[in-house]
Short mmCIF file of C-alpha atoms and ligand atoms in Angstrom, two decimals:
data_model
loop_
_atom_site.label_atom_id
_atom_site.label_comp_id
_atom_site.label_asym_id
_atom_site.label_seq_id
_atom_site.Cartn_x
_atom_site.Cartn_y
_atom_site.Cartn_z
CA UNK A 1 4.54 -25.29 -8.95
CA UNK A 2 3.48 -23.96 -5.49
CA UNK A 3 1.75 -22.22 -3.05
CA UNK A 4 2.25 -18.97 -1.19
CA UNK A 5 0.24 -17.44 1.63
CA UNK A 6 -0.46 -13.65 1.58
CA UNK A 7 -0.36 -11.73 4.64
CA UNK A 8 -2.45 -8.58 5.89
CA UNK A 9 -3.16 -5.47 3.82
CA UNK A 10 -0.28 -3.07 4.34
CA UNK A 11 -2.26 -0.07 3.12
CA UNK A 12 -5.38 -1.17 5.24
CA UNK A 13 -3.23 -1.60 8.53
CA UNK A 14 -1.63 1.44 8.26
CA UNK A 15 -5.09 3.46 8.66
CA UNK A 16 -6.21 0.90 11.33
CA UNK A 17 -3.25 1.36 13.61
CA UNK A 18 -4.17 5.06 13.46
CA UNK A 19 -7.91 4.18 14.16
CA UNK A 20 -6.97 2.27 17.19
CA UNK A 21 -5.64 5.57 19.04
CA UNK A 22 -9.18 7.08 18.56
CA UNK A 23 -10.20 5.21 21.75
CA UNK A 24 -8.96 5.25 25.44
CA UNK A 25 -10.05 1.45 25.38
CA UNK A 26 -7.71 -1.46 24.25
CA UNK A 27 -7.76 -2.19 20.73
CA UNK A 28 -6.46 -5.63 19.40
CA UNK A 29 -5.09 -5.84 16.00
CA UNK A 30 -4.54 -9.37 14.19
CA UNK A 31 -3.16 -10.07 10.71
CA UNK A 32 -1.09 -7.36 10.75
CA UNK A 33 2.07 -7.70 8.06
CA UNK A 34 5.10 -7.21 9.63
CA UNK A 35 6.88 -4.76 7.21
CA UNK A 36 8.75 -1.76 7.68
CA UNK A 37 6.21 0.85 7.08
CA UNK A 38 3.87 -0.58 9.50
CA UNK A 39 6.79 -0.83 12.01
CA UNK A 40 7.55 2.76 11.59
CA UNK A 41 3.70 3.86 12.50
CA UNK A 42 3.89 1.74 15.39
CA UNK A 43 7.16 3.53 16.45
CA UNK A 44 5.28 6.97 15.91
CA UNK A 45 2.57 6.02 17.87
CA UNK A 46 4.72 5.09 21.05
CA UNK A 47 6.60 8.32 20.75
CA UNK A 48 3.49 10.20 21.24
CA UNK A 49 2.68 8.08 24.12
CA UNK A 50 0.40 4.94 23.14
CA UNK A 51 0.93 1.95 24.44
CA UNK A 52 1.89 -0.81 21.84
CA UNK A 53 2.40 -4.30 22.96
CA UNK A 54 3.31 -7.06 20.26
CA UNK A 55 1.43 -10.07 21.21
CA UNK A 56 2.88 -12.08 18.36
CA UNK A 57 4.68 -11.25 15.06
CA UNK A 58 1.09 -10.36 13.53
CA UNK A 59 -0.62 -9.42 16.69
CA UNK A 60 -0.84 -6.37 18.56
CA UNK A 61 -2.33 -4.88 21.56
CA UNK A 62 -2.62 -0.87 21.45
CA UNK A 63 -3.97 1.82 23.92
CA UNK A 64 -4.60 4.96 23.41
CA UNK A 65 -5.01 6.14 26.96
CA UNK A 66 -1.61 7.59 27.60
CA UNK A 67 -1.11 9.55 24.72
CA UNK A 68 0.61 12.98 25.75
CA UNK A 69 1.54 14.61 22.56
CA UNK A 70 -0.20 15.61 19.65
CA UNK A 71 3.04 16.60 17.79
CA UNK A 72 4.34 13.87 15.54
CA UNK A 73 7.78 14.52 14.28
CA UNK A 74 11.01 12.61 13.95
CA UNK A 75 13.32 11.25 11.22
CA UNK A 76 11.10 8.07 11.22
CA UNK A 77 7.71 9.75 10.83
CA UNK A 78 9.11 11.28 7.49
CA UNK A 79 10.06 8.03 6.03
CA UNK A 80 6.87 7.11 5.48
CA UNK A 81 3.83 8.51 3.97
CA UNK A 82 0.72 7.17 6.40
CA UNK A 83 1.95 9.16 9.17
CA UNK A 84 -0.24 11.38 8.10
CA UNK A 85 -3.16 9.03 9.29
CA UNK A 86 -2.19 10.33 12.77
CA UNK A 87 -3.51 13.80 11.65
CA UNK A 88 -7.01 12.46 11.31
CA UNK A 89 -6.81 10.77 14.25
CA UNK A 90 -5.30 13.02 16.59
CA UNK A 91 -7.62 15.72 15.26
CA UNK A 92 -10.69 13.74 15.44
CA UNK A 93 -10.04 12.54 19.17
CA UNK A 94 -8.02 15.51 20.53
CA UNK A 95 -9.27 18.16 18.25
CA UNK A 96 -5.68 19.20 17.15
CA UNK A 97 -2.93 17.59 15.35
CA UNK A 98 0.72 18.53 14.04
CA UNK A 99 2.29 15.97 12.11
CA UNK A 100 5.76 16.40 10.01
CA UNK A 101 4.93 16.71 6.24
CA UNK A 102 5.05 12.87 5.07
CA UNK A 103 7.82 11.33 2.79
CA UNK A 104 7.23 8.08 1.33
CA UNK A 105 8.04 6.53 -1.92
CA UNK A 106 9.25 8.99 -4.59
CA UNK A 107 6.70 8.03 -7.05
CA UNK A 108 5.47 11.48 -8.03
CA UNK A 109 4.67 14.63 -6.60
CA UNK A 110 2.08 13.58 -3.86
CA UNK A 111 0.09 16.41 -2.57
CA UNK A 112 -2.26 16.33 0.51
CA UNK A 113 -4.51 19.49 -0.52
CA UNK A 114 -7.48 16.75 -0.48
CA UNK A 115 -6.99 15.77 3.13
CA UNK A 116 -6.59 19.51 4.03
CA UNK A 117 -9.53 20.36 2.21
CA UNK A 118 -11.56 17.65 4.16
CA UNK A 119 -10.47 18.54 7.42
CA UNK A 120 -11.72 22.19 6.67
CA UNK A 121 -15.06 20.77 5.61
CA UNK A 122 -15.39 19.35 9.43
CA UNK A 123 -14.82 23.38 10.41
CA UNK A 124 -11.16 22.82 11.39
CA UNK A 125 -8.24 24.81 10.53
CA UNK A 126 -5.60 23.20 8.52
CA UNK A 127 -2.37 24.30 7.39
CA UNK A 128 1.08 23.74 6.55
CA UNK A 129 3.49 25.35 9.00
CA UNK A 130 7.25 24.98 9.36
CA UNK A 131 7.30 21.56 7.44
CA UNK A 132 4.60 20.48 10.02
CA UNK A 133 0.85 19.82 8.84
CA UNK A 134 -1.23 21.49 11.43
CA UNK A 135 -4.96 20.76 12.00
CA UNK A 136 -7.19 22.11 14.50
CA UNK A 137 -10.77 22.53 15.60
CA UNK A 138 -12.45 24.07 18.72
CA UNK A 139 -15.76 22.49 17.23
CA UNK A 140 -15.38 19.47 15.03
CA UNK A 141 -18.56 19.34 13.01
CA UNK A 142 -19.63 16.90 10.20
CA UNK A 143 -19.63 18.36 6.91
CA UNK A 144 -20.26 18.00 3.17
CA UNK A 145 -16.87 16.95 1.43
CA UNK A 146 -16.42 16.65 -2.11
CA UNK A 147 -12.98 15.29 -3.09
CA UNK A 148 -11.48 16.95 -6.26
CA UNK A 149 -9.46 13.73 -7.02
CA UNK A 150 -9.98 10.31 -5.67
CA UNK A 151 -7.62 9.61 -2.98
CA UNK A 152 -7.26 6.69 -0.77
CA UNK A 153 -5.54 8.79 1.83
CA UNK A 154 -7.50 11.63 1.93
CA UNK A 155 -10.75 9.34 2.25
CA UNK A 156 -9.27 7.44 5.24
CA UNK A 157 -7.98 10.48 6.94
CA UNK A 158 -11.20 12.43 6.65
CA UNK A 159 -12.86 9.51 7.96
CA UNK A 160 -10.93 9.25 10.94
CA UNK A 161 -11.65 12.77 11.95
CA UNK A 162 -15.48 12.68 11.21
CA UNK A 163 -16.09 9.58 13.37
CA UNK A 164 -15.77 11.53 16.45
CA UNK A 165 -16.94 15.03 14.80
CA UNK A 166 -20.48 16.40 15.68
CA UNK A 167 -23.01 15.75 13.21
CA UNK A 168 -23.24 13.95 10.02
CA UNK A 169 -20.31 13.95 7.08
CA UNK A 170 -21.04 13.18 3.54
CA UNK A 171 -17.80 12.29 1.72
CA UNK A 172 -18.11 12.41 -2.37
CA UNK A 173 -16.03 11.10 -4.89
CA UNK A 174 -14.58 8.92 -2.19
CA UNK A 175 -12.05 6.26 -2.97
CA UNK A 176 -13.38 2.87 -2.96
CA UNK A 177 -10.35 0.39 -2.57
CA UNK A 178 -11.04 -2.93 -0.10
CA UNK A 179 -8.48 -1.24 2.45
CA UNK A 180 -11.11 1.82 2.54
CA UNK A 181 -14.09 -0.67 3.43
CA UNK A 182 -11.51 -2.56 5.72
CA UNK A 183 -11.03 0.65 7.69
CA UNK A 184 -14.58 1.61 7.81
CA UNK A 185 -15.47 -1.80 9.12
CA UNK A 186 -13.03 -1.58 12.15
CA UNK A 187 -14.12 1.79 12.79
CA UNK A 188 -17.52 0.66 12.70
CA UNK A 189 -16.59 -2.35 15.21
CA UNK A 190 -15.51 0.47 17.77
CA UNK A 191 -18.85 1.76 17.80
CA UNK A 192 -18.58 4.19 14.48
CA UNK A 193 -21.56 4.80 12.34
CA UNK A 194 -19.92 4.91 8.68
CA UNK A 195 -22.18 3.88 5.67
CA UNK A 196 -21.60 3.43 2.02
CA UNK A 197 -17.73 2.85 2.32
CA UNK A 198 -16.73 1.09 -0.96
CA UNK A 199 -18.87 3.35 -2.80
CA UNK A 200 -18.50 6.88 -4.20
CA UNK A 201 -20.58 8.49 -1.42
CA UNK A 202 -19.45 7.59 2.58
CA UNK A 203 -21.79 8.88 5.11
CA UNK A 204 -20.63 9.22 8.52
CA UNK A 205 -22.64 9.93 11.59
CA UNK A 206 -20.60 11.39 14.42
CA UNK A 207 -20.46 9.41 17.95
CA UNK A 208 -19.67 10.79 21.36
CA UNK A 209 -16.97 7.91 22.02
CA UNK A 210 -15.27 4.87 20.57
CA UNK A 211 -14.75 1.29 22.50
CA UNK A 212 -12.35 -1.10 22.11
CA UNK A 213 -12.19 -3.59 19.48
CA UNK A 214 -10.47 -6.96 18.35
CA UNK A 215 -9.81 -6.77 14.66
CA UNK A 216 -8.50 -9.16 11.94
CA UNK A 217 -7.13 -7.15 8.57
CA UNK A 218 -7.94 -8.05 5.03
CA UNK A 219 -5.38 -10.05 2.73
CA UNK A 220 -3.14 -7.61 1.15
CA UNK A 221 -4.17 -7.40 -2.90
CA UNK A 222 -1.15 -5.94 -3.89
CA UNK A 223 1.47 -8.92 -2.49
CA UNK A 224 -1.22 -11.10 -3.80
CA UNK A 225 -1.07 -9.74 -7.17
CA UNK A 226 2.50 -9.52 -7.13
CA UNK A 227 2.70 -13.06 -6.54
CA UNK A 228 0.26 -13.61 -9.28
CA UNK A 229 2.69 -11.71 -11.91
CA UNK A 230 5.48 -14.02 -10.48
CA UNK A 231 3.40 -17.01 -12.28
CA UNK A 232 3.29 -15.26 -15.38
CA UNK A 233 6.54 -13.77 -15.31
CA UNK A 234 8.49 -17.08 -14.68
CA UNK A 235 5.97 -19.33 -16.69
CA UNK A 236 5.26 -21.09 -12.94
CA UNK A 237 2.21 -22.44 -11.48
CA UNK A 238 1.41 -20.40 -8.22
CA UNK A 239 -1.61 -20.71 -5.85
CA UNK A 240 -1.95 -17.84 -3.79
CA UNK A 241 -3.63 -18.28 -0.66
CA UNK A 242 -5.73 -16.30 1.88
CA UNK A 243 -6.76 -13.71 -0.67
CA UNK A 244 -10.16 -12.55 -1.85
CA UNK A 245 -10.65 -13.14 -5.67
CA UNK A 246 -12.55 -10.39 -5.60
CA UNK A 247 -10.26 -7.52 -5.13
CA UNK A 248 -7.88 -9.07 -7.59
CA UNK A 249 -10.53 -8.92 -10.56
CA UNK A 250 -8.80 -6.18 -12.29
CA UNK A 251 -5.29 -8.55 -12.11
CA UNK A 252 -6.99 -11.53 -12.90
CA UNK A 253 -8.58 -10.05 -16.15
CA UNK A 254 -5.25 -8.83 -17.64
CA UNK A 255 -3.53 -12.07 -16.85
CA UNK A 256 -6.20 -13.64 -18.71
CA UNK A 257 -5.90 -11.52 -21.58
CA UNK A 258 -2.23 -12.52 -21.89
CA UNK A 259 -3.02 -15.96 -22.26
CA UNK A 260 -2.39 -17.12 -18.47
CA UNK A 261 -4.73 -19.70 -16.79
CA UNK A 262 -6.45 -17.85 -13.35
CA UNK A 263 -8.61 -20.22 -11.45
CA UNK A 264 -10.80 -18.89 -8.32
CA UNK A 265 -11.33 -20.57 -5.37
CA UNK A 266 -13.11 -19.26 -2.13
CA UNK A 267 -10.02 -17.80 -0.73
CA UNK A 268 -7.02 -18.69 -3.32
CA UNK A 269 -6.36 -17.71 -6.58
CA UNK A 270 -4.23 -20.13 -9.17
CA UNK A 271 -2.23 -18.81 -11.97
CA UNK A 272 -0.60 -20.80 -14.61
CA UNK A 273 1.93 -19.12 -16.51
CA UNK A 274 2.41 -20.12 -20.38
CA UNK A 275 5.32 -20.28 -22.21
CA UNK A 276 4.49 -17.10 -24.48
CA UNK A 277 2.75 -14.60 -22.72
CA UNK A 278 0.28 -12.37 -25.27
CA UNK A 279 0.13 -8.60 -25.14
CA UNK A 280 -2.32 -6.33 -24.00
CA UNK A 281 -2.99 -2.77 -22.87
CA UNK A 282 -2.76 -1.29 -19.28
CA UNK A 283 -4.42 1.43 -17.90
CA UNK A 284 -4.40 2.32 -14.10
CA UNK A 285 -7.25 3.68 -12.37
CA UNK A 286 -8.70 3.85 -8.83
CA UNK A 287 -10.26 0.71 -7.60
CA UNK A 288 -11.74 -1.39 -9.29
CA UNK A 289 -9.89 -0.51 -11.90
CA UNK A 290 -5.98 -1.91 -12.40
CA UNK A 291 -4.23 -0.51 -9.55
CA UNK A 292 -1.35 1.61 -9.73
CA UNK A 293 0.71 -0.40 -7.18
CA UNK A 294 0.77 -3.35 -9.61
CA UNK A 295 2.13 -1.16 -12.70
CA UNK A 296 5.30 -1.92 -12.56
CA UNK A 297 4.83 -5.87 -11.93
CA UNK A 298 2.24 -6.21 -15.28
CA UNK A 299 5.08 -4.26 -17.00
CA UNK A 300 7.82 -6.75 -16.61
CA UNK A 301 5.63 -9.41 -17.60
CA UNK A 302 4.48 -7.40 -20.57
CA UNK A 303 8.11 -7.22 -21.35
CA UNK A 304 8.26 -10.96 -21.95
CA UNK A 305 5.20 -10.99 -23.86
CA UNK A 306 4.71 -11.26 -27.89
CA UNK A 307 4.00 -7.98 -29.47
CA UNK A 308 3.69 -4.41 -28.32
CA UNK A 309 1.72 -3.42 -25.48
CA UNK A 310 0.81 0.13 -23.75
CA UNK A 311 0.95 0.78 -20.32
CA UNK A 312 -0.84 4.13 -19.10
CA UNK A 313 -0.07 5.39 -15.46
CA UNK A 314 -2.69 8.03 -14.72
CA UNK A 315 -2.48 7.99 -10.92
CA UNK A 316 1.29 8.90 -10.33
CA UNK A 317 3.40 10.53 -12.85
CA UNK A 318 6.72 9.35 -11.54
CA UNK A 319 6.12 5.80 -11.75
CA UNK A 320 8.19 4.51 -14.81
CA UNK A 321 11.88 4.76 -13.17
CA UNK A 322 12.49 1.09 -13.13
CA UNK A 323 12.11 0.99 -16.86
CA UNK A 324 15.95 2.01 -17.38
CA UNK A 325 17.02 -0.62 -14.76
CA UNK A 326 14.71 -3.08 -16.95
CA UNK A 327 16.16 -1.76 -20.06
CA UNK A 328 19.88 -2.84 -18.48
CA UNK A 329 18.14 -6.56 -18.75
CA UNK A 330 17.39 -6.01 -22.38
CA UNK A 331 13.86 -4.84 -22.22
CA UNK A 332 12.46 -2.81 -25.06
CA UNK A 333 10.24 0.07 -23.37
CA UNK A 334 9.90 3.51 -24.65
CA UNK A 335 8.09 5.98 -22.16
CA UNK A 336 6.31 9.17 -23.33
CA UNK A 337 5.00 11.03 -20.52
CA UNK A 338 2.45 8.94 -18.79
CA UNK A 339 2.55 5.87 -21.34
CA UNK A 340 5.00 2.98 -21.33
CA UNK A 341 5.04 1.20 -24.95
CA UNK A 342 6.59 -1.86 -24.40
CA UNK A 343 7.74 -4.59 -27.51
CA UNK A 344 8.08 -7.92 -25.94
CA UNK A 345 11.65 -9.46 -26.07
CA UNK A 346 12.28 -13.49 -25.28
CA UNK A 347 14.53 -13.32 -22.16
CA UNK A 348 15.97 -11.07 -19.97
CA UNK A 349 19.73 -10.97 -18.65
CA UNK A 350 20.52 -10.82 -15.46
CA UNK A 351 22.65 -7.67 -14.20
CA UNK A 352 22.70 -5.43 -11.37
CA UNK A 353 19.66 -3.54 -10.65
CA UNK A 354 18.60 -0.43 -8.14
CA UNK A 355 15.19 -0.83 -6.82
CA UNK A 356 14.10 2.75 -7.50
CA UNK A 357 10.87 2.03 -4.90
CA UNK A 358 8.47 -0.43 -3.26
CA UNK A 359 6.46 -1.77 -5.98
CA UNK A 360 9.01 -1.18 -8.89
CA UNK A 361 11.57 -3.08 -6.52
CA UNK A 362 9.28 -5.99 -6.22
CA UNK A 363 8.77 -5.87 -10.07
CA UNK A 364 12.73 -6.04 -10.65
CA UNK A 365 12.88 -9.15 -8.23
CA UNK A 366 10.10 -10.93 -10.58
CA UNK A 367 12.60 -9.81 -13.38
CA UNK A 368 15.53 -11.28 -11.96
CA UNK A 369 13.64 -14.58 -11.72
CA UNK A 370 12.97 -14.86 -15.08
CA UNK A 371 16.59 -13.71 -16.51
CA UNK A 372 19.38 -15.41 -17.89
CA UNK A 373 22.07 -15.64 -15.31
CA UNK A 374 22.43 -13.90 -11.96
CA UNK A 375 20.69 -10.64 -11.15
CA UNK A 376 21.41 -8.38 -8.10
CA UNK A 377 19.07 -6.28 -6.85
CA UNK A 378 19.91 -3.31 -4.97
CA UNK A 379 18.38 -1.14 -1.99
CA UNK A 380 15.73 -3.82 -1.01
CA UNK A 381 14.88 -1.45 1.72
CA UNK A 382 12.27 -0.27 -0.43
CA UNK A 383 10.93 -3.66 -1.00
CA UNK A 384 10.95 -4.42 2.83
CA UNK A 385 8.76 -1.50 3.52
CA UNK A 386 5.85 -3.40 1.95
CA UNK A 387 5.97 -7.33 1.65
CA UNK A 388 6.80 -9.77 4.62
CA UNK A 389 9.60 -12.33 3.83
CA UNK A 390 9.43 -11.62 0.13
CA UNK A 391 12.61 -13.64 -0.54
CA UNK A 392 11.63 -16.43 1.96
CA UNK A 393 8.28 -16.86 0.16
CA UNK A 394 9.77 -16.70 -3.44
CA UNK A 395 12.17 -19.27 -2.39
CA UNK A 396 9.28 -21.52 -1.07
CA UNK A 397 8.13 -21.54 -4.70
CA UNK A 398 11.49 -22.69 -6.03
CA UNK A 399 13.17 -19.50 -6.75
CA UNK A 400 17.00 -19.18 -5.93
CA UNK A 401 17.05 -15.97 -4.21
CA UNK A 402 19.13 -14.61 -1.25
CA UNK A 403 19.85 -11.52 0.67
CA UNK A 404 23.43 -10.99 -0.16
CA UNK A 405 25.59 -10.11 2.95
CA UNK A 406 28.47 -7.44 1.55
CA UNK A 407 29.76 -4.79 2.64
CA UNK A 408 26.68 -2.48 2.31
CA UNK A 409 25.19 -4.92 5.12
CA UNK A 410 22.20 -7.08 3.61
CA UNK A 411 20.77 -4.57 1.24
CA UNK A 412 20.78 -6.77 -2.06
CA UNK A 413 18.78 -9.66 -3.27
CA UNK A 414 20.69 -11.98 -5.32
CA UNK A 415 18.63 -14.13 -7.77
CA UNK A 416 18.78 -16.82 -10.52
CA UNK A 417 16.14 -17.78 -12.76
CA UNK A 418 13.46 -19.77 -11.01
C1 LIG B 501 -2.37 5.43 -1.46
C2 LIG B 501 -1.43 4.16 -1.13
C3 LIG B 501 -0.50 3.86 -2.28
C4 LIG B 501 -1.48 3.61 -3.60
C5 LIG B 501 -2.34 4.91 -4.08
C6 LIG B 501 -3.23 4.69 -5.35
C7 LIG B 501 -1.36 4.13 1.29
C8 LIG B 501 -0.68 4.22 2.15
N1 LIG B 501 -0.57 4.34 -0.16
O1 LIG B 501 -1.53 6.12 -1.65
O2 LIG B 501 0.38 2.45 -2.32
O3 LIG B 501 -0.42 3.59 -4.81
O4 LIG B 501 -3.07 4.76 -2.89
O5 LIG B 501 -3.80 3.65 -5.08
O6 LIG B 501 -2.39 3.41 1.07
N2 LIG B 501 -3.78 13.33 -4.55
C9 LIG B 501 -4.11 14.68 -4.79
N3 LIG B 501 -4.40 15.63 -3.55
C10 LIG B 501 -4.59 14.84 -2.13
C11 LIG B 501 -3.97 13.57 -2.20
C12 LIG B 501 -3.59 12.78 -3.46
O7 LIG B 501 -4.09 15.65 -5.64
O8 LIG B 501 -4.65 15.50 -1.38
C13 LIG B 501 -3.49 12.83 -5.92
C14 LIG B 501 -2.10 11.91 -5.98
O9 LIG B 501 -1.32 12.77 -6.29
C15 LIG B 501 -2.36 10.87 -6.54
C16 LIG B 501 -3.93 10.56 -6.77
O10 LIG B 501 -4.11 11.71 -6.19
O11 LIG B 501 -2.56 11.32 -8.15
C17 LIG B 501 -4.36 9.33 -5.69
O12 LIG B 501 -3.34 9.35 -4.57
P1 LIG B 501 -3.71 8.67 -3.13
O13 LIG B 501 -4.78 7.99 -3.67
O14 LIG B 501 -4.13 9.85 -2.14
O15 LIG B 501 -2.48 7.88 -2.70
P2 LIG B 501 -2.02 7.78 -1.47
O16 LIG B 501 -3.15 7.74 -0.39
O17 LIG B 501 -1.03 8.85 -0.98
#
């Protein structure tokens, strides 16, 4: 039994940091998670001349008036996918942007055609040239953009450019994730005119300029969800504080179906795991559906449930790479195409594992917490991209987990059952 406090939403923060350079005035962002993806984006922003001043671990002050380059490149940029938000922001503010094609977690083919389609819809030229995405427009004009696939990144990127375009933009089939709403709220607090964020249709009236703001980021839905699943996997009792329970409904619904107890408070959720979990079926979908970023974590729980579960991944095709690792712990999972068929087992057996990406890495840690004996999770740099103090928070909840200092220097978590 224990409590954990959730930090600011990484994926909202990435859009919000890019938004901060749309004005020459000072922007202060609070509740910023101290994770690698965020720090890399801040580095990229400093690299093009923005002033970035850390006021505390979770507060940053940004001034975009000193930006002297619209060219974002460098090894660090390629390490994170969200560097592409600088495309929308620089195109909006300076009418030209050159950003290295993004990297990020290897969870499948991740095209950016919808981002480019959106920029073109605003009258810009947008092409990939020599490994760089180049977008430019003499006159950036509001337009009507219909997204062919619901994309979080494209929705945010188009909003970032459209807020400073001339005239009105209508963005149809937009993503509805909580972080879309958070980025829109932050932009509106800078003087933007965005309506409909959180629905399928977002309407943006371009304004001439934006002003400074102070903004606090919403809590991270996926960090919260991960700790909720930790309770299920370890048959624990965890109160997850500083959350917005509404954002967690899809996760809560599945936990209830599996027989867990879920109690919602104003800004907290308590999950009580049960000695034996029940099976269920899960299909990942854009919000408000079940998040793809929670798919590995729930699969770990289902691998310990009685009966057979089916998990369908409909957003990213390469998101079952952790299944081979779980099989080494004894899990019985068969993947066919984008469906994993999971036959629940009684317990995992600890062994050495390698984190294949951010969320799967966190899921393997959860599996280690429930396993007999010791588990070692390697390549935790992936986990550190998106979870602040993951090991420390789990320790507070009673887990036996430490960063192993071996010849590969603190790249592993070593865990024993909670
Ligand atoms: C964001 C999140 C990621 C999450 C994902 C889905 C960030 C930094 N990352 O990623 O953690 O897993 O949303 O909730 O916020 N697509 C295209 N063309 C495009 C863009 C996307 O075909 O131009 C496809 C993708 O291949 C994928 C689907 O659309 O199948 C959704 O992707 P998208 O919502 O864009 O994900 P990201 O913004 O990259």
